[in-house]
Each structure stands twice: as C-alpha cells, then as structure tokens.
Short mmCIF file of C-alpha atoms in Angstrom, two decimals:
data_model
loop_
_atom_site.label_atom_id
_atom_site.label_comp_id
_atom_site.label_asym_id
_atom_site.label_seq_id
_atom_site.Cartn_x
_atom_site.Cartn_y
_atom_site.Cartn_z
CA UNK F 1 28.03 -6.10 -29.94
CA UNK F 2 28.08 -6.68 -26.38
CA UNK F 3 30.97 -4.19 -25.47
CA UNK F 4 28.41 -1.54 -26.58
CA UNK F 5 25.99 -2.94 -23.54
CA UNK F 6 26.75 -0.73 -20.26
CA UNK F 7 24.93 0.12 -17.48
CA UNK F 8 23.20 3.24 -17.14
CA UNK F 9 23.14 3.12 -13.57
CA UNK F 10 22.37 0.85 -10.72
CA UNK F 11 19.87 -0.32 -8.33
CA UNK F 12 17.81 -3.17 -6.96
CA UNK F 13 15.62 -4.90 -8.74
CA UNK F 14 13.21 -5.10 -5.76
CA UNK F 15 12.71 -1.24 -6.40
CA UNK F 16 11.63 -1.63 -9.54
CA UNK F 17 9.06 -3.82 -8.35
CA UNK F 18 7.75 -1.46 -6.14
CA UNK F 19 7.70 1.43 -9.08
CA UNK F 20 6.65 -0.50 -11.10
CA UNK F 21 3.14 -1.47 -8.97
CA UNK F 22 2.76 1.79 -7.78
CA UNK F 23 2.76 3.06 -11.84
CA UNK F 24 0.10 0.29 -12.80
CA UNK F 25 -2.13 0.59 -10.10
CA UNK F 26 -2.28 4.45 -11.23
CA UNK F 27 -4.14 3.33 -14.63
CA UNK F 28 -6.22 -0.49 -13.38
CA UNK F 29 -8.30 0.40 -10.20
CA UNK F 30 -8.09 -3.30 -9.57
CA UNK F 31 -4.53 -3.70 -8.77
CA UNK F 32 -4.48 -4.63 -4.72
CA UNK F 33 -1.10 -5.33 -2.91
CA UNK F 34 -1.03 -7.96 -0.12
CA UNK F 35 2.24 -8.20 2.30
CA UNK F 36 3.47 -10.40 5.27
CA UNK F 37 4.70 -8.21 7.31
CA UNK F 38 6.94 -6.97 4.86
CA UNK F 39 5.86 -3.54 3.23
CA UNK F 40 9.20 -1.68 3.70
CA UNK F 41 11.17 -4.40 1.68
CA UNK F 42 9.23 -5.34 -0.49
CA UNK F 43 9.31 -1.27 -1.63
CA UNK F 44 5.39 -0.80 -1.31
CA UNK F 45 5.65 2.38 0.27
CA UNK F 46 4.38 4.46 -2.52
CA UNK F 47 1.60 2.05 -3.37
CA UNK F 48 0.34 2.05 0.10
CA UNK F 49 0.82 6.06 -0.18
CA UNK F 50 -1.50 6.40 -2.73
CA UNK F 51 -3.80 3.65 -2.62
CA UNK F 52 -4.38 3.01 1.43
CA UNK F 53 -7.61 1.18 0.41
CA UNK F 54 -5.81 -1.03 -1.94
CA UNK F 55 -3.19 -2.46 0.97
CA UNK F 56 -3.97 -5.16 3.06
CA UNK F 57 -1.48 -6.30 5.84
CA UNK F 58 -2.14 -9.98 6.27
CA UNK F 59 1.14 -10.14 8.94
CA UNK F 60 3.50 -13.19 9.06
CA UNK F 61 0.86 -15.18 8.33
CA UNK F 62 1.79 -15.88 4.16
CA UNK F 63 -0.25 -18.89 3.70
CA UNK F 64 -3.51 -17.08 4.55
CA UNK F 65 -2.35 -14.09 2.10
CA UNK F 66 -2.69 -16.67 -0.81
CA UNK F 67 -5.80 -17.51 0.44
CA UNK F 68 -6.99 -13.86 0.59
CA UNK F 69 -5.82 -13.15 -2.58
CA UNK F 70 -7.48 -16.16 -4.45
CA UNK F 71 -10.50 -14.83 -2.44
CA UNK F 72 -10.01 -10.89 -4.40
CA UNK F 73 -9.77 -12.76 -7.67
CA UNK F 74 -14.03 -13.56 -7.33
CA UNK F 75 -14.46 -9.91 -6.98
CA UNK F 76 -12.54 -9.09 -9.98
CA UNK F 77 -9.51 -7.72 -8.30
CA UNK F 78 -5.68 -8.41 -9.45
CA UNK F 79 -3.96 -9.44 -5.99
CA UNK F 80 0.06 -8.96 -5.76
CA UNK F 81 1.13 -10.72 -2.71
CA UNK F 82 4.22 -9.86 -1.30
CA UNK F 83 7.19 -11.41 0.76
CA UNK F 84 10.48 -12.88 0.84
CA UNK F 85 10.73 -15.67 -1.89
CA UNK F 86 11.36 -18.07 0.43
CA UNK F 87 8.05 -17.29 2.72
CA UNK F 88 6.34 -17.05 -1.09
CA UNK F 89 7.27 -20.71 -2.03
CA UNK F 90 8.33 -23.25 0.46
CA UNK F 91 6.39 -21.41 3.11
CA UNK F 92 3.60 -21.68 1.36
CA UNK F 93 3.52 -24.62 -1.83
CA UNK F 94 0.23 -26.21 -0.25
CA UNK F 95 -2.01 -22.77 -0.01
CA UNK F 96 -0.50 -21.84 -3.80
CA UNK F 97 -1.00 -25.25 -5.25
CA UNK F 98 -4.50 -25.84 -3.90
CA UNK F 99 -6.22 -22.54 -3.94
CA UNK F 100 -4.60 -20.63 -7.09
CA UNK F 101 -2.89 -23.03 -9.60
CA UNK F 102 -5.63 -25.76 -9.02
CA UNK F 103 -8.35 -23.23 -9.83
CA UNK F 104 -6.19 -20.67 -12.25
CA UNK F 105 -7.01 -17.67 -9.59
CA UNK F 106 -5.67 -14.10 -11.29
CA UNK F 107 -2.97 -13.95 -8.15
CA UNK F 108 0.37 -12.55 -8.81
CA UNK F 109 3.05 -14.01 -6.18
CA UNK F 110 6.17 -11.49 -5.98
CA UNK F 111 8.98 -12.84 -4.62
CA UNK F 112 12.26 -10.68 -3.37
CA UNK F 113 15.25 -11.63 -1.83
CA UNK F 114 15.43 -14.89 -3.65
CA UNK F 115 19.12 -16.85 -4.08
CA UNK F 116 22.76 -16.60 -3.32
CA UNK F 117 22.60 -12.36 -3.75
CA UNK F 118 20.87 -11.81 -0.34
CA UNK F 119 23.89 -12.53 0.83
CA UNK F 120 24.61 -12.36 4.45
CA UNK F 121 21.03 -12.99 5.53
CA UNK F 122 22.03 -17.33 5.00
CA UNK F 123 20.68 -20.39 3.75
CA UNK F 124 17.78 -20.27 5.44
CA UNK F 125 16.21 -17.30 3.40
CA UNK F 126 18.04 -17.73 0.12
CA UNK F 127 15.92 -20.05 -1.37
CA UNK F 128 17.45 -21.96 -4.58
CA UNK F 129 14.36 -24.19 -5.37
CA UNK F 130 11.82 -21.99 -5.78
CA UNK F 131 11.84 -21.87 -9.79
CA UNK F 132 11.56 -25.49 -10.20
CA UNK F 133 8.88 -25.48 -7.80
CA UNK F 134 6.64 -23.16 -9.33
CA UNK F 135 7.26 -23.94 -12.83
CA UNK F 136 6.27 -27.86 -12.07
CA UNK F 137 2.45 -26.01 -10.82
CA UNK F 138 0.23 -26.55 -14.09
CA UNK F 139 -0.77 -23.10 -15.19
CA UNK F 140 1.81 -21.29 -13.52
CA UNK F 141 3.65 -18.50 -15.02
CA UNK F 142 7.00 -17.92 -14.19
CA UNK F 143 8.94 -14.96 -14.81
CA UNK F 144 12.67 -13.64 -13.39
CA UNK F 145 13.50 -10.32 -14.91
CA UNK F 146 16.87 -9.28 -15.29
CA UNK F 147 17.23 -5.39 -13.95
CA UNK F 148 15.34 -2.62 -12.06
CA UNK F 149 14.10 -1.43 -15.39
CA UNK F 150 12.85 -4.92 -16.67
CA UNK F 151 11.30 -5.95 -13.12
CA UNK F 152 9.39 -2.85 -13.45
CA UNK F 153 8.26 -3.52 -16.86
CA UNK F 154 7.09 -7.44 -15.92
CA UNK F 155 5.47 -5.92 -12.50
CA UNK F 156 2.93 -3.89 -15.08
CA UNK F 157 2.74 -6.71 -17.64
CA UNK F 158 1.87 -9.35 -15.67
CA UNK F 159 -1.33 -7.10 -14.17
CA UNK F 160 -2.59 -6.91 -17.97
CA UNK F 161 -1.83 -10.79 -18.03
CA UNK F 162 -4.78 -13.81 -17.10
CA UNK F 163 -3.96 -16.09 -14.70
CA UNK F 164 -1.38 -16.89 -11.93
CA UNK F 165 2.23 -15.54 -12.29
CA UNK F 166 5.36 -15.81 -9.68
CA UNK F 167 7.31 -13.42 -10.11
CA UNK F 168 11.03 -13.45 -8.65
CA UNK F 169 13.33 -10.55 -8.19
CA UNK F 170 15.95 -9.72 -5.41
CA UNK F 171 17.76 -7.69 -2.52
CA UNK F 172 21.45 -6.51 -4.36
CA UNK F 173 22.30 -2.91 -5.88
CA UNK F 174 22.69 -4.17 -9.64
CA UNK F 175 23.55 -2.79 -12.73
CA UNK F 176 20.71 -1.16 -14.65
CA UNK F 177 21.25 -2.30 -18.80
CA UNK F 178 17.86 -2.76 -20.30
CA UNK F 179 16.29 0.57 -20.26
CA UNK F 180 13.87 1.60 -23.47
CA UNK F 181 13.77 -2.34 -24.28
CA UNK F 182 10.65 -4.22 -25.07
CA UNK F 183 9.47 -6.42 -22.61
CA UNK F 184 7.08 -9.00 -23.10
CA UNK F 185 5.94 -12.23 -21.48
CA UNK F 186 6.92 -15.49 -22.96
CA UNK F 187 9.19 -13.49 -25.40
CA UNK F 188 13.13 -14.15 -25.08
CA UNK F 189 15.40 -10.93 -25.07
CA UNK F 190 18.85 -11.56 -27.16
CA UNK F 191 21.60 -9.37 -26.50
CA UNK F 192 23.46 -10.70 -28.56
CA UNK F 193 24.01 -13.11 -32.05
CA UNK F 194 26.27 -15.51 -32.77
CA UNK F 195 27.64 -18.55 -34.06
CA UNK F 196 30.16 -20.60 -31.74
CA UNK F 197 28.14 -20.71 -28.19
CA UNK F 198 24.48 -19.80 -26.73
CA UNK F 199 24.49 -18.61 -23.51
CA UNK F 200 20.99 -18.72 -22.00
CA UNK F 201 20.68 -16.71 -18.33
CA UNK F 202 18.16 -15.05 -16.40
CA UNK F 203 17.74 -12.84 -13.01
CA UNK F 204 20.99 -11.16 -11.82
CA UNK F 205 22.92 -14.07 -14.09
CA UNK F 206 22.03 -12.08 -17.12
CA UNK F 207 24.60 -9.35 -16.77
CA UNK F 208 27.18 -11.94 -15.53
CA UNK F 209 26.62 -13.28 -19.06
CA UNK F 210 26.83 -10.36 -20.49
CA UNK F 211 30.32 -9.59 -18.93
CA UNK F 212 31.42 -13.06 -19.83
CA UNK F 213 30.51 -12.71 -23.40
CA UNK F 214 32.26 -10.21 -23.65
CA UNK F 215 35.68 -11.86 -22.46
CA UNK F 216 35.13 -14.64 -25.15
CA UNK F 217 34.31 -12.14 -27.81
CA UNK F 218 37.95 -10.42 -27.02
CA UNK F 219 39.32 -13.81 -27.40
CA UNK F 220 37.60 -13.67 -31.11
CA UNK F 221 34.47 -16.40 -30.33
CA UNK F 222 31.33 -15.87 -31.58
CA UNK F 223 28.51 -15.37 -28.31
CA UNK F 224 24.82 -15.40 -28.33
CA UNK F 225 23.71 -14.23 -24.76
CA UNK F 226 19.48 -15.05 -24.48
CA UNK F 227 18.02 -13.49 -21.17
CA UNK F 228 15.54 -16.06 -20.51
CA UNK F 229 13.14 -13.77 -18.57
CA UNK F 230 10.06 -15.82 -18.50
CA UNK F 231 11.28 -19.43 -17.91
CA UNK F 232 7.48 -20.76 -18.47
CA UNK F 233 5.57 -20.41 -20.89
CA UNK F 234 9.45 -20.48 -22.16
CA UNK F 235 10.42 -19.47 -25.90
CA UNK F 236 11.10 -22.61 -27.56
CA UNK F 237 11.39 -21.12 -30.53
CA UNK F 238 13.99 -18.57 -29.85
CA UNK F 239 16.03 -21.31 -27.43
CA UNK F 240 15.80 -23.87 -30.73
CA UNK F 241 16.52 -21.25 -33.36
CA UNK F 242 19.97 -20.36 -31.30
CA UNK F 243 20.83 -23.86 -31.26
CA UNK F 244 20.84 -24.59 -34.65
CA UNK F 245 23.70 -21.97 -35.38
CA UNK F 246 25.99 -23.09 -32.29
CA UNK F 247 25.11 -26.18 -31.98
CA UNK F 248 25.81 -25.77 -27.76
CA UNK F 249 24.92 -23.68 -24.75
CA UNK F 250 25.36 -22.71 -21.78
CA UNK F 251 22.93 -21.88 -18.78
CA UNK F 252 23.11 -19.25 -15.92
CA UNK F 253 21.10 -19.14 -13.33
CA UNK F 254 20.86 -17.87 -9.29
CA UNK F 255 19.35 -21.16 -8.53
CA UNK F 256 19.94 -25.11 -8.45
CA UNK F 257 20.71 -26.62 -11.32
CA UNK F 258 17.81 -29.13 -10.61
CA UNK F 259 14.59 -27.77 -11.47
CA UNK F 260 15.86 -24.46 -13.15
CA UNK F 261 16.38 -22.64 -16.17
CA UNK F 262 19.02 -25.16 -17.82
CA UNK F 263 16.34 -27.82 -16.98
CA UNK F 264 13.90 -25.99 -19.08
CA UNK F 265 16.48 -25.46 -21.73
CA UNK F 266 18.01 -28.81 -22.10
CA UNK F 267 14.49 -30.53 -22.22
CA UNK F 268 13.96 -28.30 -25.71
CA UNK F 269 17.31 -29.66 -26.76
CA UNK F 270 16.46 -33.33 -26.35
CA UNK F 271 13.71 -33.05 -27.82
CA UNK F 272 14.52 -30.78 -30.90
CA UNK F 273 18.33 -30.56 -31.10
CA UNK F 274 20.71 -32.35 -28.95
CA UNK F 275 23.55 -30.40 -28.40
CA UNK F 276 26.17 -30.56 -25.26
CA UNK F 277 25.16 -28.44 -22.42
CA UNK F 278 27.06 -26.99 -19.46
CA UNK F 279 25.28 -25.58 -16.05
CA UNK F 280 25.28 -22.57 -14.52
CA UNK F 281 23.95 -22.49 -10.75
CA UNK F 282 24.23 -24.32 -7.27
CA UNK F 283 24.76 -27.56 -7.50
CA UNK F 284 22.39 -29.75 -4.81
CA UNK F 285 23.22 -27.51 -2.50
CA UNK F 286 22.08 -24.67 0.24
CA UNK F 287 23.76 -20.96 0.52
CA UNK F 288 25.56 -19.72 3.64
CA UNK F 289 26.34 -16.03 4.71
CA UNK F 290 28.39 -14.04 2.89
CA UNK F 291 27.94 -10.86 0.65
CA UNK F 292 26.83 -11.46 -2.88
CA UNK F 293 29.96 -11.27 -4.75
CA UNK F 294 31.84 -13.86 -1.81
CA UNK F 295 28.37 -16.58 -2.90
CA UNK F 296 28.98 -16.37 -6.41
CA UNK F 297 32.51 -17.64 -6.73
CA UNK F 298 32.44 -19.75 -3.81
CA UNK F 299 29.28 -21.21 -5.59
CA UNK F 300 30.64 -20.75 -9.27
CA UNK F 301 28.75 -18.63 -10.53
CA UNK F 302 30.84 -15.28 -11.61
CA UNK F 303 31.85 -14.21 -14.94
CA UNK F 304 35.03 -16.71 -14.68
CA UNK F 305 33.26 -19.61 -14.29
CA UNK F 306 30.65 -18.85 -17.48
CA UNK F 307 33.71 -17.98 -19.15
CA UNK F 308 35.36 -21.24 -18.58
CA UNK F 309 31.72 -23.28 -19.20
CA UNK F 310 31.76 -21.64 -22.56
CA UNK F 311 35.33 -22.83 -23.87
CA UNK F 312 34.42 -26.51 -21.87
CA UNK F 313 31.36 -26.61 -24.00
CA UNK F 314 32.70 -25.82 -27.36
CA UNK F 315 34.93 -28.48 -27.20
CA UNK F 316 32.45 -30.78 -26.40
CA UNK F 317 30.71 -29.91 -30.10
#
C-alpha cells in the first residue's frame, strides 16, 4: 500500500550522485570524472579527494569535455562528465551527437540542476527539453532516478553498463523513499498495484505520485504508481502489462510534455493498447524564478493537479 511508503530522510539527489561515483570508482580503476567548472555542485569533492589523477577540469568549456571524454573511451576509460543539465544538453547537442552517440563512445553525461526544482536560479538554467533531446540520439540511454538513494544506485550501474548514458538528477533537498530497493537499468520500479488508474512518473515527480496516490486511494480508487526511471531503453512490458488492468494513465514528469516521459508512454499505448492519457509536465513552455514548490503549482505539477488528472482520466475510460 502506498500509505506504508515514507521517507526515511531527505536530501538531494545531486549528492547521491556524487556518493555514488566516489563508491564505484573505489572498485573499477577506470572510472574518470570530467567537470566544467563545476566540481563543488556537482558533489565531486570526494572523488577528486581520492582519485586526484582521475579528475580532469576541462573549465567552462563543456563542448570540449565531450570531446575529451569520447577521447578516454579509446583508452579504455569510463568518462562521467559533469555540469549543469542545461550546459550538458543544449550547450552541447552537436559535440554529443557527433562524437559519442554517432560512434557509441562509453561516455556517461550527468546532468544536475535540471527543471522547474532549481528554482530561483530561472529559465535560463532550468532546462525542460533535455529528455526529449537525448532520448531522440540513436543509442542513447536515458535514465532519471527518483531519490538520493536511487541516483546513487544508477551512478554505479551505469559504469558496469556499455555505451552512452545521460543521466539527469537535480539541485532540491527531497525526500529519500527507495532505500534497500533494486535498481536496474531498463527495469520499471512499481510502488504500487492496481486496477482503476496507472500513474507513470519519474525524477522528483515520483514522490509527487506517490503522495497523490495516496489521496485517491483514501477516496477508495484503485492506483498503480510506475517510477519510470530509465525512460529509454523504456519497459514496454511493464508500461503495457499496467494498461491492460486500468485501461488509462497518467504521466508525471519535471519536463515538457513534448518530447518526455508521457511521449514515450503514449507511443506504447498506440501501438499496443489505446487507452486515454492525461499529462503531467510544462506545457510548451520555459520556467521563471521562484523556489521549487512556487514552479510546481504555478506550472501544475503538485500532488493536486495529479490528483485531479487521475479522476479526469478515469472518466474518460
């Protein structure tokens, strides 16, 4: 049940990031961290700590990190590059496109302060595109985890993993939920099963869903809540297999509803199970300053608005 789901703490998910490289790169000698100028928030200060010859400081120069890092990849070595998700997308599409998705180079791109959550920093940094653009690169692996526990899990996964991953995570204190779960690429995580609505989220949405499914189930309806982790290679199997009991969904996501998660999702759906669909995320739209909680209702993305999504949807079976 999802009442029995609380948080066992809380911090940023960009932390866990940083833990989580600095445990990996403990047990694979190859792991090398790349940053723009951006050590300090990108939480590399343990890495660098205990692997000084593993650190390179490329300086706000991103688009010849990705170069430098598909260079590493010859030698064998498992490049993270590191800087705002912004700087690690938009900044930089040409260098990523040409010299690591074109020639499947072993780079990781990790990508913090991404979407409305950075909050006060504006539209200018809080990019809202930067899922549909890397899931559109051939190859590309794309994974948002959830919580400081499950970024730190997909930080040391995706080092064991072949090929080129982006991996998104953000700025915000958040509640900490998934500790002692399984993680694994590709591999949806369900909170919860049921029979009258799917609710399919990812990032920092996931625990809004949570606390939304739990408002409809004290209103006695039925909630499956999917975090959608890894939006590609996504799990079509677990999206369809939801579908078929509620026969609609919901999606959630810190990001544009163009190009996103509920993109992803309602492609599967046409193709294996129509069912209505309601969206979850900014709608053609940039950000503006504000803290996190003032961007997601002014946006429409807190737990009311998933809420109401939910009931619109179920009447629409």
């Amino acid at each position: 049940m999802l009442k029995d789901i609380q948080p066992t703490g809380q911090k940023d998910t960009r932390s866990g990031f940083g833990d989580g490289i600095a445990a990996i790169a403990r047990t694979n000698p190859n792991v090398v961290a790349l940053t723009a100028d951006l050590a300090g928030s990108l939480k590399l200060n343990q890495f660098i700590k205990e692997n000084p010859d593993r650190f390179i400081q490329c300086g706000i120069a991103e688009a010849n990190m990705i170069g430098v890092a598909a260079g590493l990849t010859i030698g064998g070595k498992i490049p993270f590059t590191t800087t705002f998700a912004n700087f690690s997308t938009g900044r930089v599409y040409d260098q990523i496109r040409q010299s690591v998705a074109y020639s499947g180079k072993n780079v990781k791109i990790c990508a913090s302060h991404a979407g409305l959550t950075l909050g006060e920093d504006g539209a200018t940094h809080q990019i809202l595109e930067d899922i549909g653009l890397m899931k559109m690169l051939p190859g590309m692996t794309v994974i948002v985890p959830c919580d400081y526990e499950q970024t730190k899990a997909a930080t040391m996964a995706v080092a064991e993993y072949e090929g080129p991953v982006y991996l998104r995570f953000g700025r915000p204190v958040w509640p900490i939920f998934t500790g002692g779960m399984p993680f694994e690429i590709g591999k949806a995580q369900i909170f919860s099963e049921g029979t009258d609505v799917s609710i399919f989220a990812c990032g920092h949405m996931v625990w809004k869903a949570i606390e939304a499914g739990k408002e409809l189930e004290a209103k006695g309806i039925s909630v499956e809540v999917i975090n959608i982790h890894t939006i590609k290679p996504l799990d079509e199997a677990a999206v369809i297999a939801s579908l078929k009991k509620t026969k609609c969904a919901v999606t959630v996501e810190e990001h544009n509803v163009l190009g996103g998660l509920g993109d992803s999702i309602a492609q599967v759906a046409a193709r294996h199970i129509p069912v209505p669909i309601e969206f979850i995320g900014t709608n053609d739209t940039f950000g503006e300053s504000g803290t996190p909680t003032q961007l997601l209702e002014k946006y429409g993305l807190a737990t009311p608005n998933i809420v109401a999504a939910a009931e619109k949807v179920m009447a629409r079976k």
